XYZ file of C-alpha atoms in Angstrom:
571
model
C 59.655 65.252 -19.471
C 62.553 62.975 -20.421
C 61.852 59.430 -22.030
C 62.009 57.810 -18.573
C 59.773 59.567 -16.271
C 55.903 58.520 -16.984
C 53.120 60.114 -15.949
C 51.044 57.683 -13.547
C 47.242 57.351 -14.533
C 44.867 58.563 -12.025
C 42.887 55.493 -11.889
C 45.977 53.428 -10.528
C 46.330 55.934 -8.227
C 43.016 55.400 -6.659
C 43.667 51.737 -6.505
C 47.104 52.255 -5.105
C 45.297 54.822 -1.746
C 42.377 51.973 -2.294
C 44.838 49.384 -1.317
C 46.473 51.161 1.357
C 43.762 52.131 2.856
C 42.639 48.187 3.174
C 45.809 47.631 4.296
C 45.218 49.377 7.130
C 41.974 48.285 8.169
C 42.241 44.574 6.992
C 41.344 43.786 10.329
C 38.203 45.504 10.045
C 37.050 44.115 6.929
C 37.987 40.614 8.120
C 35.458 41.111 10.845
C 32.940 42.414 8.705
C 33.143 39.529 6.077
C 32.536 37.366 9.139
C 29.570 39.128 10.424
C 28.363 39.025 6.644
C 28.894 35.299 6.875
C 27.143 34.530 9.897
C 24.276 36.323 8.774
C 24.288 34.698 5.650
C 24.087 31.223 7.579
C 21.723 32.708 10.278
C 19.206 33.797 6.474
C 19.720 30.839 5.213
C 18.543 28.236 8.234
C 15.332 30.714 8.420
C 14.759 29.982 4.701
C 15.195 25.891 5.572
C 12.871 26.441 8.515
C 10.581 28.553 6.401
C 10.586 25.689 3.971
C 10.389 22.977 6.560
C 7.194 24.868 7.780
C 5.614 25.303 4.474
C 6.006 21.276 3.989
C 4.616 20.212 7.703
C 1.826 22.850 7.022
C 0.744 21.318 3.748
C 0.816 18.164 5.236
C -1.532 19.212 7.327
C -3.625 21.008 5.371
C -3.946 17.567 3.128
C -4.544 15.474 5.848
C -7.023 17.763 7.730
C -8.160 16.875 10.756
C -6.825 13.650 11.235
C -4.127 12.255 13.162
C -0.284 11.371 11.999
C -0.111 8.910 13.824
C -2.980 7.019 13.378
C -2.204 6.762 9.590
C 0.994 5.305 10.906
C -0.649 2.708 12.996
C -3.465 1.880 10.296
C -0.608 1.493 7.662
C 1.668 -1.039 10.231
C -2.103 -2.677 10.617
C -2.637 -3.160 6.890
C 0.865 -5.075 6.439
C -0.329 -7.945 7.933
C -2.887 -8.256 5.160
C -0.773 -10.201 2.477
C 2.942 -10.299 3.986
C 2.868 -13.901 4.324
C 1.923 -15.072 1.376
C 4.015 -12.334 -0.328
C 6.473 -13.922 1.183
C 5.697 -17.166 0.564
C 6.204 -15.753 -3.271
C 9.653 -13.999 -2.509
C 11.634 -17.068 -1.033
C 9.967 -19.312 -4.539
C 13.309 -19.817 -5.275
C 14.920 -20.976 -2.154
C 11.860 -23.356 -1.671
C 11.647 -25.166 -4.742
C 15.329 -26.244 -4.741
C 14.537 -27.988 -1.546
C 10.916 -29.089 -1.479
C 9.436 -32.223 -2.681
C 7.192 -30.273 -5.247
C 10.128 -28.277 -6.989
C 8.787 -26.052 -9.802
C 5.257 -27.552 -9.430
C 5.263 -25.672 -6.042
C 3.547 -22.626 -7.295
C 0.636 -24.035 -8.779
C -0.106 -25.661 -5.301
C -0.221 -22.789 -4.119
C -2.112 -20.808 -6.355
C -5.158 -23.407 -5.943
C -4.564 -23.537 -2.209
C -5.289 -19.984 -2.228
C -8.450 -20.060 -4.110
C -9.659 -22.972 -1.823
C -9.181 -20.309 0.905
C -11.595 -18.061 -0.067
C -13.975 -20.339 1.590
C -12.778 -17.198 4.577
C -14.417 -14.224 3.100
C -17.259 -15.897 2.092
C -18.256 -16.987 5.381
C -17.898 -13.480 6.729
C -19.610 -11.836 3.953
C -22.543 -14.496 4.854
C -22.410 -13.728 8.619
C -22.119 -9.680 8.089
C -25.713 -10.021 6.489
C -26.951 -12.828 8.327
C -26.663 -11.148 11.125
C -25.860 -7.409 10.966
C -26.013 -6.606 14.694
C -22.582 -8.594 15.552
C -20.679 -4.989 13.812
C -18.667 -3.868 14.504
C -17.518 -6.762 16.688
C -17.332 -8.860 14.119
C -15.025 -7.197 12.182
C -12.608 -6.347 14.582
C -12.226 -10.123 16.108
C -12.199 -11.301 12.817
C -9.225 -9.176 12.338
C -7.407 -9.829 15.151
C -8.076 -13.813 14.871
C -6.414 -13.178 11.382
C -3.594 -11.642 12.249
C -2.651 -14.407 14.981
C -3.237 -17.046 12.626
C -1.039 -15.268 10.225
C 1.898 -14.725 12.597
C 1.340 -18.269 13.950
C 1.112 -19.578 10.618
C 4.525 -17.558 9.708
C 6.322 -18.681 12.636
C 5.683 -22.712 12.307
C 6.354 -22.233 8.649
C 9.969 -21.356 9.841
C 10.530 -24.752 10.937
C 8.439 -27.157 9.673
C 8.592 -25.971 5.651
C 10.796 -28.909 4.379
C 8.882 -31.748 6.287
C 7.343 -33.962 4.157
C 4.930 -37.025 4.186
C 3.653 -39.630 1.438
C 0.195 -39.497 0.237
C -1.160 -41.599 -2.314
C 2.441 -42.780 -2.497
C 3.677 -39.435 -3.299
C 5.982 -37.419 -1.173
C 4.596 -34.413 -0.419
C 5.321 -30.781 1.702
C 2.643 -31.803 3.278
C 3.564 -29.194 6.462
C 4.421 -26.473 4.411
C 1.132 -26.678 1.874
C -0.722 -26.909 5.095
C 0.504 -23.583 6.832
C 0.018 -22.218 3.249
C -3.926 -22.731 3.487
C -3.940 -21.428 6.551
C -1.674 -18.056 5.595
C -3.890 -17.576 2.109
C -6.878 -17.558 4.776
C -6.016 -15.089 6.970
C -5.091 -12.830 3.832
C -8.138 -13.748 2.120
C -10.442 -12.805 4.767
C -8.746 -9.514 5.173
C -9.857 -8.476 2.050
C -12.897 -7.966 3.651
C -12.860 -7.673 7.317
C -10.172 -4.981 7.170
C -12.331 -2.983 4.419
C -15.255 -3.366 6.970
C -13.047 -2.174 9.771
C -12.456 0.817 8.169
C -16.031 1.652 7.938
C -15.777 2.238 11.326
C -12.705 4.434 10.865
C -13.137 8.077 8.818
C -12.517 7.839 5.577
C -9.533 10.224 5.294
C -7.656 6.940 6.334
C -9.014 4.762 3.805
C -5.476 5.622 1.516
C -3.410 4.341 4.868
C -5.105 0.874 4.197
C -3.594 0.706 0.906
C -0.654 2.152 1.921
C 0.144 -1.097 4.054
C -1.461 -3.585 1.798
C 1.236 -2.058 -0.598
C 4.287 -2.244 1.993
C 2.759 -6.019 2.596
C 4.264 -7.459 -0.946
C 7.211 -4.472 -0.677
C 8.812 -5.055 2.472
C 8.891 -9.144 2.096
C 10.532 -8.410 -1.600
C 13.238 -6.177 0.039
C 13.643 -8.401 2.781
C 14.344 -11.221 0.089
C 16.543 -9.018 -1.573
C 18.472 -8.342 0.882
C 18.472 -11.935 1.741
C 19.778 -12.982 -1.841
C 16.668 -15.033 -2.669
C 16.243 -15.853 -6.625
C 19.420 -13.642 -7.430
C 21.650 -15.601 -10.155
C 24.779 -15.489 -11.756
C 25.461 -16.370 -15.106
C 28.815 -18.276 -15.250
C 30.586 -18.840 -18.328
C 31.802 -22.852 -18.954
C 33.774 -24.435 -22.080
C 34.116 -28.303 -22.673
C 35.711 -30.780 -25.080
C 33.537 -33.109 -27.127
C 34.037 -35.540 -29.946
C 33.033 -34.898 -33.412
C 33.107 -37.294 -36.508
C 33.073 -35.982 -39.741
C 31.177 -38.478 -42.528
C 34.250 -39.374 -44.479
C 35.636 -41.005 -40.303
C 37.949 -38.296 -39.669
C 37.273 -37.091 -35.698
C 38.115 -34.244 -34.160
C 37.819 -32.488 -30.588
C 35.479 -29.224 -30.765
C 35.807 -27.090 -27.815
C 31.901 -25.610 -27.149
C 31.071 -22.621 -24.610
C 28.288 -22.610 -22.718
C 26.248 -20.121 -20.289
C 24.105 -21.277 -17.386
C 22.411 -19.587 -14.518
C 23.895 -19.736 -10.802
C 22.038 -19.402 -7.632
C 23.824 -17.328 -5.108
C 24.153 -18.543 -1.689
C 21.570 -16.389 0.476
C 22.427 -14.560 3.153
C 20.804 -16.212 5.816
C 18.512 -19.163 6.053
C 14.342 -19.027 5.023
C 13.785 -19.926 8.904
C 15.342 -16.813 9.570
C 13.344 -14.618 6.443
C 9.914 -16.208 8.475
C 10.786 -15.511 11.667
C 11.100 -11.612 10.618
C 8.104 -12.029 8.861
C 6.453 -13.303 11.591
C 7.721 -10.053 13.386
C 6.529 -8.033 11.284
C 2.916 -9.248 11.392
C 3.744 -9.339 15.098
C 3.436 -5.846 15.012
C 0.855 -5.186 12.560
C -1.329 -6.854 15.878
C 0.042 -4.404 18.494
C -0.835 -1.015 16.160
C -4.849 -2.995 15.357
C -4.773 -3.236 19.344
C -3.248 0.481 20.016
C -6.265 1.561 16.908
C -8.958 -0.167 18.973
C -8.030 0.460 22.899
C -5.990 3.291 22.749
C -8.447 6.595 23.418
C -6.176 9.055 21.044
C -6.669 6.870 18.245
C -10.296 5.874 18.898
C -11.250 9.325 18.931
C -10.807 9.142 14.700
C -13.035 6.546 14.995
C -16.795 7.073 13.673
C -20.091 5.070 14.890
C -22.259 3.149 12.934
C -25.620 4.418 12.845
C -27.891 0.943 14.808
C -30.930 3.112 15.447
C -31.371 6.833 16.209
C -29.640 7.321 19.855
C -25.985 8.008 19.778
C -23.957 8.373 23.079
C -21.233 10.834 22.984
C -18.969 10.186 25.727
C -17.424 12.830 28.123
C -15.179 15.288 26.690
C -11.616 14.598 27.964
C -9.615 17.259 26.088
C -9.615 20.850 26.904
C -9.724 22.356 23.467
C -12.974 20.219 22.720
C -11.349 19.324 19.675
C -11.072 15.202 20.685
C -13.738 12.691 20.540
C -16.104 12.799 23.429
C -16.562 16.688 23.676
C -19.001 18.996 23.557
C -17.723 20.142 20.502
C -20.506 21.074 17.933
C -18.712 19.681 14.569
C -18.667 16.185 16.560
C -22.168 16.287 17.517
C -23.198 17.028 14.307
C -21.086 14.564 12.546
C -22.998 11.543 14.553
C -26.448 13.274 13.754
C -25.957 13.665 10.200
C -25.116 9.913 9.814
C -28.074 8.779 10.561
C -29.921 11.619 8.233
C -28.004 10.229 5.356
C -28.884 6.877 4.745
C -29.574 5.072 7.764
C -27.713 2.248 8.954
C -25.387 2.050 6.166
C -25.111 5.633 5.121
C -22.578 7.616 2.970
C -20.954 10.557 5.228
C -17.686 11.776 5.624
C -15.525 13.919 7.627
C -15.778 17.117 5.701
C -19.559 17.172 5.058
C -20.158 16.791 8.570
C -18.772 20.183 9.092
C -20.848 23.505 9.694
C -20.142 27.023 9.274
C -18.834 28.502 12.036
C -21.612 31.673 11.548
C -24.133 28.813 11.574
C -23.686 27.323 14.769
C -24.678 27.312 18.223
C -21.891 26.559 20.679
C -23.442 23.575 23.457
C -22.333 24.910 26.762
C -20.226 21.959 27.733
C -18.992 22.826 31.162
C -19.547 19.380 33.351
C -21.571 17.903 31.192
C -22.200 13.836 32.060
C -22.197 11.256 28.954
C -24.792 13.054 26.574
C -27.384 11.584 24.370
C -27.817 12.867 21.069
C -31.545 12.530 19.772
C -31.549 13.093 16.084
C -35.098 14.444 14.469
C -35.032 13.152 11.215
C -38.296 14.944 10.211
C -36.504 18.348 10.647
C -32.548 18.335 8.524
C -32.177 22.323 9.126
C -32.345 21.852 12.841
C -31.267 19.513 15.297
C -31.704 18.732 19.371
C -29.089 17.994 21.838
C -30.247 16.973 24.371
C -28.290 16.054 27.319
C -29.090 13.876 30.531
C -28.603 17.246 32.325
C -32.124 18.146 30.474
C -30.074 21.124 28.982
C -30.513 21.649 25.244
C -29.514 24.064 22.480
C -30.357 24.117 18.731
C -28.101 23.732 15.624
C -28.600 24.764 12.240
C -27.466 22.577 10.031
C -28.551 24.708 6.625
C -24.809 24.690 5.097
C -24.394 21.198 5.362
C -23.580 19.501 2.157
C -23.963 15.740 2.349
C -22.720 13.357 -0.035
C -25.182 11.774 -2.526
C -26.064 8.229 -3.312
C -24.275 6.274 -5.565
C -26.296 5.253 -8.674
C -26.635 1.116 -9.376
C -24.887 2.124 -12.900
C -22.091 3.875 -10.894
C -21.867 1.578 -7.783
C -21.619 -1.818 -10.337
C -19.217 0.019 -12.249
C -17.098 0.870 -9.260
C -17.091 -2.857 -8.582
C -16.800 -4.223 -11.880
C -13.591 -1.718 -12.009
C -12.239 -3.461 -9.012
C -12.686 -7.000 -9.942
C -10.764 -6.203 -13.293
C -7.898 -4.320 -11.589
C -7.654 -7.433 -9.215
C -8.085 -9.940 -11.917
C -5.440 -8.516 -13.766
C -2.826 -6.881 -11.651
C -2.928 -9.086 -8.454
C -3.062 -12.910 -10.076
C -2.883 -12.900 -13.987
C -0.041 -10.460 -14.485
C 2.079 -11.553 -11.941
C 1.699 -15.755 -12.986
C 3.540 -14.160 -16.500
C 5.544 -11.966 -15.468
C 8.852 -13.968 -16.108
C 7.721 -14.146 -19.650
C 7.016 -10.576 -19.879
C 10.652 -9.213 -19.412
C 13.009 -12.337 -18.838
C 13.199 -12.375 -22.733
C 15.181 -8.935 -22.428
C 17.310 -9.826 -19.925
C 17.880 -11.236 -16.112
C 18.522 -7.782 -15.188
C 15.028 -6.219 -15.765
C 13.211 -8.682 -14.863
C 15.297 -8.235 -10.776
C 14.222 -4.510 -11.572
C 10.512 -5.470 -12.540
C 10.193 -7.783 -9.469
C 11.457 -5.055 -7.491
C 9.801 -1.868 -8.972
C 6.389 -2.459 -8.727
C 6.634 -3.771 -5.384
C 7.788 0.100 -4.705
C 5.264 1.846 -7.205
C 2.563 0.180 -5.406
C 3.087 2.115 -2.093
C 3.915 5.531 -3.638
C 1.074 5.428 -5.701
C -1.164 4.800 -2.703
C 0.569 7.264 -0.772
C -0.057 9.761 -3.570
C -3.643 8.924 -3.022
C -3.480 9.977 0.820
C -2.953 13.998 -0.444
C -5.174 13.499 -3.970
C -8.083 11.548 -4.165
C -10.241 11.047 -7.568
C -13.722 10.342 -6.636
C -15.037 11.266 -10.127
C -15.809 7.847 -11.485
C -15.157 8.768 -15.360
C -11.198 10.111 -14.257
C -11.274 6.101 -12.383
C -12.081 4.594 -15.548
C -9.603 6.816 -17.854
C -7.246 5.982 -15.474
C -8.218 2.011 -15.418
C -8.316 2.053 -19.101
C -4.702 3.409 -19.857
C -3.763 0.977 -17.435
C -5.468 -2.005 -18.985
C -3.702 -0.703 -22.342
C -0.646 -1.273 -20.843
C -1.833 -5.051 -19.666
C -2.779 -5.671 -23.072
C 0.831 -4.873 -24.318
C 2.619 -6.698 -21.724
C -0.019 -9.823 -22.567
C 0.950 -9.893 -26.237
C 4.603 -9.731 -25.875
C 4.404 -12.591 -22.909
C 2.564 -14.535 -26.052
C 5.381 -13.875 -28.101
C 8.074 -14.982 -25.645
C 11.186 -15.962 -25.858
C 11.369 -13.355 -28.863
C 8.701 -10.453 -28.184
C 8.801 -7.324 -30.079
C 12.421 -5.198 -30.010
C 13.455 -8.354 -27.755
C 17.487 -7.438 -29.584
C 17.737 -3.777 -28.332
C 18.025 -2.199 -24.685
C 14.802 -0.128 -26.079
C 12.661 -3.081 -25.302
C 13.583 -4.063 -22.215
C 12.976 -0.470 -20.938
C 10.000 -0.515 -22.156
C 8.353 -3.247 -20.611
C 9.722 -2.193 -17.066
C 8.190 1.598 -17.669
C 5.235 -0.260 -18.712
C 4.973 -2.406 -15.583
C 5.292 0.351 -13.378
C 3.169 2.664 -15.311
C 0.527 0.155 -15.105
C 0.787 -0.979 -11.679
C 0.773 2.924 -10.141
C -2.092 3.763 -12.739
C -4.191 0.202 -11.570
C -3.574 0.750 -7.627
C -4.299 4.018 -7.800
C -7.733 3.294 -9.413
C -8.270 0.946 -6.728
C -7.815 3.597 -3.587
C -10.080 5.790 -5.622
C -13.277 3.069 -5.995
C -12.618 2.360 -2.141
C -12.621 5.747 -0.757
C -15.936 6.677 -3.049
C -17.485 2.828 -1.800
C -16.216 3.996 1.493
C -18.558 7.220 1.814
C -21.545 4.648 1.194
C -21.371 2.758 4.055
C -20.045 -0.475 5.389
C -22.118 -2.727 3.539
C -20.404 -1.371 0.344
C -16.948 -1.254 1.578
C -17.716 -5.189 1.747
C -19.146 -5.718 -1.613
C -15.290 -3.964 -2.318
C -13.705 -6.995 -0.510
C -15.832 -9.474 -2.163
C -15.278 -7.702 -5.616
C -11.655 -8.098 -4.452
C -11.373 -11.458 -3.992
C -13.864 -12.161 -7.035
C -11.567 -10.882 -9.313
C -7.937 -12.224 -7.688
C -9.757 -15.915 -8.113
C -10.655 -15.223 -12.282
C -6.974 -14.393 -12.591
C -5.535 -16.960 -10.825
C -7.565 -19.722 -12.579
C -7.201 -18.241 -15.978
C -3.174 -17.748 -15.879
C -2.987 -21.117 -14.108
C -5.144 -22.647 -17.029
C -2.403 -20.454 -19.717
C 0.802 -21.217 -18.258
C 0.572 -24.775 -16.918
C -2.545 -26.528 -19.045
C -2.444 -24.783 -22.243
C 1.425 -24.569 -22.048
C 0.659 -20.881 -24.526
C 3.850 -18.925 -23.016
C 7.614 -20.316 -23.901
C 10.156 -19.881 -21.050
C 13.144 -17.602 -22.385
C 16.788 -18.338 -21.101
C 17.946 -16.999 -17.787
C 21.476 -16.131 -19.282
């Protein structure tokens, strides 16, 4: 072959017919790439669905057989429980620019607050005085609470900068007024609402804390959003005179930095009146949790003496409160086996295997009484007004123990020192904690823990500790962290690595570290306290509010007697 004939390879012939041959049937393949596509799409939206399903199903499985909706409505209820006087806290620096009181204002109101506890003691008092007013007691003093709350919020809109002399002394005298009556209503939920959800089952006792945590976030976001306490640092220069000794003056130019309030958003009668809606609605879900039959079928009753009426079943699965259903029956007769009036029970152990138990024939059946034998734990009676009966073995049922005194002071003592710390110390030196490392962690601080409060609590809802040695590891590191966050508030306005970004970072992680690890603790002594009755669930409140006075006295006594923290510069 001459020099300008070459030989073509075979394998670029093949992609030569290859490409022909798509040529012609482009059309085709177009078509086919779109099928491909479509059921690509089509795979993919069954693997979101799949996933979708996976999620709603462990949901589920976590939350067992309660209700979505009622953990909604208990967490709505809960938010009335501090959201005043949270914020009360979050428009501090609107109200002391205006107020008679200025920067004294706080320390009102911390001993205003303490003067209110005079609220849970007298329930506490009552609830053993006289034990037969449950669970009416609780639930009026609830609702009374929450009026006076929103009441309290709403006047507080309009009457905060009014003033009057006493003594000679201009005071707020309107606004210090309302604020007894708002630290009362919170106060006393520290208790009634615990003893309220005695009556509840304890699945839900996580959705408490859930709302009590949204009670100091939502007011902080609200205030945020508002502009309250945000600053600006502005920059400033002036001219001043300056002598030397031998006469000779001079002018020195000298720069300067000071802090700026920015001009909220809208007004602090407008940030009450929300607040007031808010609680507004924390009153319409305690109403919907008491009156409305889908959510009072997660309610349990408290054992008063042996004779429990079931009421008529009124869905058609059996499943709701008021059937025939066996698992229900049994749940009201082991409460009274347990302990009695107060005893410890909860929603699983009141459970029986399904190869276990007799089905009651429920069809028709009028309002049935159960009688509970309390002689005889392996078998009970239903008996019904029909005179119809049928037996129930009860010989897998596991029922929860008795707290020990050791474990059920240490539970309490646990509380009281998480309170003490977290809800009144910490927060009365909490400028002096992170302010040193700048304005712009202490806005993330503030913020933060509002948030981690919440989320912890909400991790509670799906994972409970109720071993008491994992709550006090878990107390401990968090007290660690207090103890850290003490020392460099003592050291203030230069605490350790106070010149690098590493110890402003720090502190935050610390503060949220702490304040997950503390409220977490918390929801863990309440749900165990929870599965020993109401009385106990009490004692929680009153440990509580035992250990929110200590710290308020103690960092009030610190910061504005003993004068042992040193403000550090806003800018």
């Amino acid at each position: 072959m001459g020099e300008g004939c070459k030989v073509i390879p075979t394998s670029y012939k093949q992609n030569v017919e290859v490409f022909t041959i798509s040529s012609a049937n482009f059309n085709t393949i177009k078509d086919t790439i779109k099928e491909k596509e479509k059921t690509d799409d089509k795979k993919q939206e069954s693997e979101s669905e799949g996933c979708f399903a996976k999620m709603n199903n462990f949901i589920q499985r976590q939350l067992g057989s309660t209700k979505i909706l009622v953990h909604i409505l208990i967490c709505i209820f809960a938010i009335a429980s501090w959201a005043d006087l949270n914020g009360m806290w979050a428009e501090l620096p609107l109200l002391v620019m205006k107020v008679k009181e200025g920067w004294n204002l706080p320390s009102y109101i911390i001993i205003i607050s303490q003067v209110a506890n005079i609220g849970p003691l007298i329930f506490v008092v009552v609830s053993f005085l006289r034990p037969q007013l449950k669970p009416r007691l609780e639930k009026i003093t609830s609702f009374v609470i929450i009026l006076i709350s929103m009441v309290a919020s709403f006047l507080t809109a309009f009457f905060w900068e009014q003033s009057s002399y006493i003594g000679g002394v201009e005071h707020s005298v309107a606004l210090l007024t309302l604020n007894f009556f708002l630290a009362l209503g919170d106060c006393t939920s520290s208790v009634s609402f615990y003893a309220f959800m005695s009556h509840m089952k304890p699945e839900y006792m996580a959705s408490l804390f859930i709302g009590e945590g949204l009670s100091g976030m939502l007011p902080a976001l609200i205030a945020l959003g508002q502009g309250a306490g945000q600053i600006n640092c502005i920059n400033s220069s002036s001219q001043v005179n300056e002598t030397l000794p031998d006469g000779t003056s001079f002018i020195k130019t000298v720069y300067n930095v000071f802090p700026q309030y920015v001009e909220p958003s809208f007004s602090v009668r407008v940030f009450f009146i929300i607040l007031s809606g808010i609680i507004a609605l924390s009153a319409v879900a305690f109403l919907l949790l008491n009156f409305w039959s889908y959510c009072k079928s997660e309610m349990v009753v408290t054992p008063l003496d042996e004779k429990y009426k079931v009421p008529p079943s009124s869905g058609a699965n059996g499943a709701d409160y008021g059937s025939m259903d066996t698992s229900k029956l049994v749940s009201d007769a082991e409460k009274s086996l347990l302990k009695g009036q107060d005893g410890p029970y909860t929603a699983e152990q009141s459970s029986v295997d399904e190869t276990n138990r007799e089905l009651v024939n429920g069809h028709n059946h009028s309002p049935a009484l159960l009688d509970v034998n309390q002689s005889n734990r392996g078998s009970q009676l239903i008996k019904s007004e029909q005179g119809s009966s049928s037996s129930l073995t009860l010989s897998d049922l596991h029922t929860h123990s008795e707290l020990s005194s050791l474990s059920y002071a240490s539970l309490l003592g646990i509380i009281i020192i998480i309170n003490m710390t977290v809800t009144a110390f910490l927060p009365s030196i909490q400028i002096y904690t992170v302010l040193p490392y700048g304005l712009e962690y202490y806005h993330l601080t503030t913020t933060l823990t509002q948030i981690a409060n919440p989320v912890s609590c909400f991790f509670a809802l799906f994972l409970m500790a109720e071993n008491i040695g994992i709550i006090l590891v878990m107390t401990a590191l968090g007290e660690v962290c207090v103890g850290y966050l003490i020392y460099v508030a003592s050291t203030s306005p230069e605490p350790p690595l106070h010149d690098v970004t590493t110890g402003g970072e720090l502190a935050l992680a610390l503060w949220i570290v702490l304040t997950a690890l503390l409220t977490y603790s918390k929801v863990c002594c309440a749900s165990v306290l929870r599965k020993q009755g109401r009385n106990a669930l009490i004692f929680a409140g009153a440990a509580t509010q035992t250990g929110a006075l200590i710290g308020a006295i103690v960092g009030f006594v610190l910061v504005n007697e003993y004068h042992l923290f040193a403000d550090a510069p806003f800018c």
